[in-house]
């Protein structure tokens, strides 16, 4: 997923098939998905969410810095904001899925 996102982010002209029609929706979707995958890859713990969000923030900033050097692309702070909104939504969706899908221990009688 990271390789695919990087290829799209660093391509001077990404393919139209990868476009959801609104640039920020592309960011929400990609970073939300990366957040869910990242949370699944890390061991459970209280800091797991913060680690994923910090890594995705750094990745979003890196993408914009690299794009500023690619002809036909430009850096946009609003893209980083959209990335982080998507990541936070991904973390929330992951937490909700865990709550819904994790079996609860039945109380002892």
Coordinates of C-alpha atoms in Angstrom, one line a residue:
X1 CA 0.0 0.0 0.0
X2 CA 2.8 2.4 0.9
X3 CA 4.6 1.6 -2.4
X4 CA 1.4 2.3 -4.4
X5 CA 0.7 5.5 -2.5
X6 CA 4.3 6.6 -3.0
X7 CA 4.2 5.8 -6.7
X8 CA 0.9 7.9 -7.2
X9 CA 2.3 10.7 -5.0
X10 CA 5.6 10.9 -6.8
X11 CA 4.3 10.5 -10.4
X12 CA 4.4 13.7 -12.4
X13 CA 1.0 12.7 -13.9
X14 CA -0.9 10.1 -11.9
X15 CA -3.3 7.9 -13.8
X16 CA -6.9 9.1 -13.9
X17 CA -8.1 5.7 -12.7
X18 CA -6.5 6.4 -9.3
X19 CA -8.5 9.7 -8.9
X20 CA -11.7 9.8 -6.8
X21 CA -12.7 13.0 -8.4
X22 CA -11.7 15.3 -5.5
X23 CA -8.1 15.6 -4.6
X24 CA -8.7 15.6 -0.8
X25 CA -10.8 12.4 -1.1
X26 CA -7.8 10.7 -2.5
X27 CA -5.8 11.9 0.6
X28 CA -8.6 10.8 3.1
X29 CA -8.9 7.4 1.5
X30 CA -5.2 6.7 1.2
X31 CA -4.2 7.8 4.7
X32 CA -7.3 6.3 6.3
X33 CA -6.4 2.9 4.7
X34 CA -2.7 3.3 5.7
X35 CA -3.8 4.0 9.3
X36 CA -6.0 0.9 9.5
X37 CA -3.2 -1.3 8.0
X38 CA -0.6 0.3 10.3
X39 CA -2.7 -0.4 13.4
X40 CA -3.2 -4.0 12.3
X41 CA 0.6 -4.4 11.8
X42 CA 1.6 -3.0 15.3
X43 CA 1.2 -4.9 18.5
X44 CA -1.6 -3.7 20.7
X45 CA -0.7 -1.0 23.1
X46 CA -1.7 2.4 24.4
X47 CA 0.8 4.2 22.2
X48 CA 0.0 2.3 19.0
X49 CA -2.5 5.0 17.7
X50 CA 0.0 7.8 18.3
X51 CA 2.8 6.0 16.6
X52 CA 0.7 5.4 13.5
X53 CA -0.5 9.0 13.4
X54 CA 3.1 10.3 13.9
X55 CA 4.5 8.1 11.1
X56 CA 1.7 9.1 8.8
X57 CA 2.2 12.8 9.5
X58 CA 5.9 12.4 8.7
X59 CA 5.0 10.5 5.5
X60 CA 2.5 13.1 4.5
X61 CA 5.1 15.9 5.0
X62 CA 7.7 13.9 3.1
X63 CA 5.4 13.4 0.2
X64 CA 4.7 17.2 -0.1
X65 CA 8.5 18.0 0.2
X66 CA 9.3 15.5 -2.6
X67 CA 6.3 16.7 -4.7
X68 CA 7.7 20.3 -4.5
X69 CA 10.7 19.0 -6.5
X70 CA 8.7 17.2 -9.2
X71 CA 7.9 19.1 -12.3
X72 CA 4.1 19.4 -12.7
X73 CA 3.5 18.8 -9.0
X74 CA 3.5 21.2 -6.1
X75 CA 3.5 21.0 -2.3
X76 CA 0.2 21.8 -0.5
X77 CA -0.2 22.1 3.3
X78 CA -3.9 21.4 2.8
X79 CA -2.9 18.0 1.5
X80 CA -1.1 17.2 4.7
X81 CA -4.2 18.3 6.6
X82 CA -6.4 16.0 4.5
X83 CA -3.9 13.2 5.1
X84 CA -4.2 13.6 8.8
X85 CA -8.0 13.9 8.8
X86 CA -8.0 10.6 6.8
X87 CA -5.5 9.0 9.2
X88 CA -7.6 10.1 12.3
X89 CA -10.8 8.7 10.6
X90 CA -8.9 5.5 9.9
X91 CA -7.8 5.2 13.5
X92 CA -11.4 5.8 14.6
X93 CA -12.8 3.2 12.1
X94 CA -10.2 0.7 13.4
X95 CA -11.2 1.2 17.0
X96 CA -14.9 0.8 16.1
X97 CA -14.2 -2.4 14.1
X98 CA -12.2 -3.8 17.0
X99 CA -15.1 -3.0 19.4
X100 CA -17.7 -4.6 17.1
X101 CA -15.6 -7.6 15.9
X102 CA -13.8 -8.6 19.1
X103 CA -15.7 -11.2 21.1
X104 CA -16.4 -10.1 24.6
X105 CA -15.8 -12.4 27.6
X106 CA -19.0 -13.5 29.1
X107 CA -19.4 -12.7 32.8
X108 CA -18.7 -15.6 35.2
X109 CA -21.6 -17.0 37.1

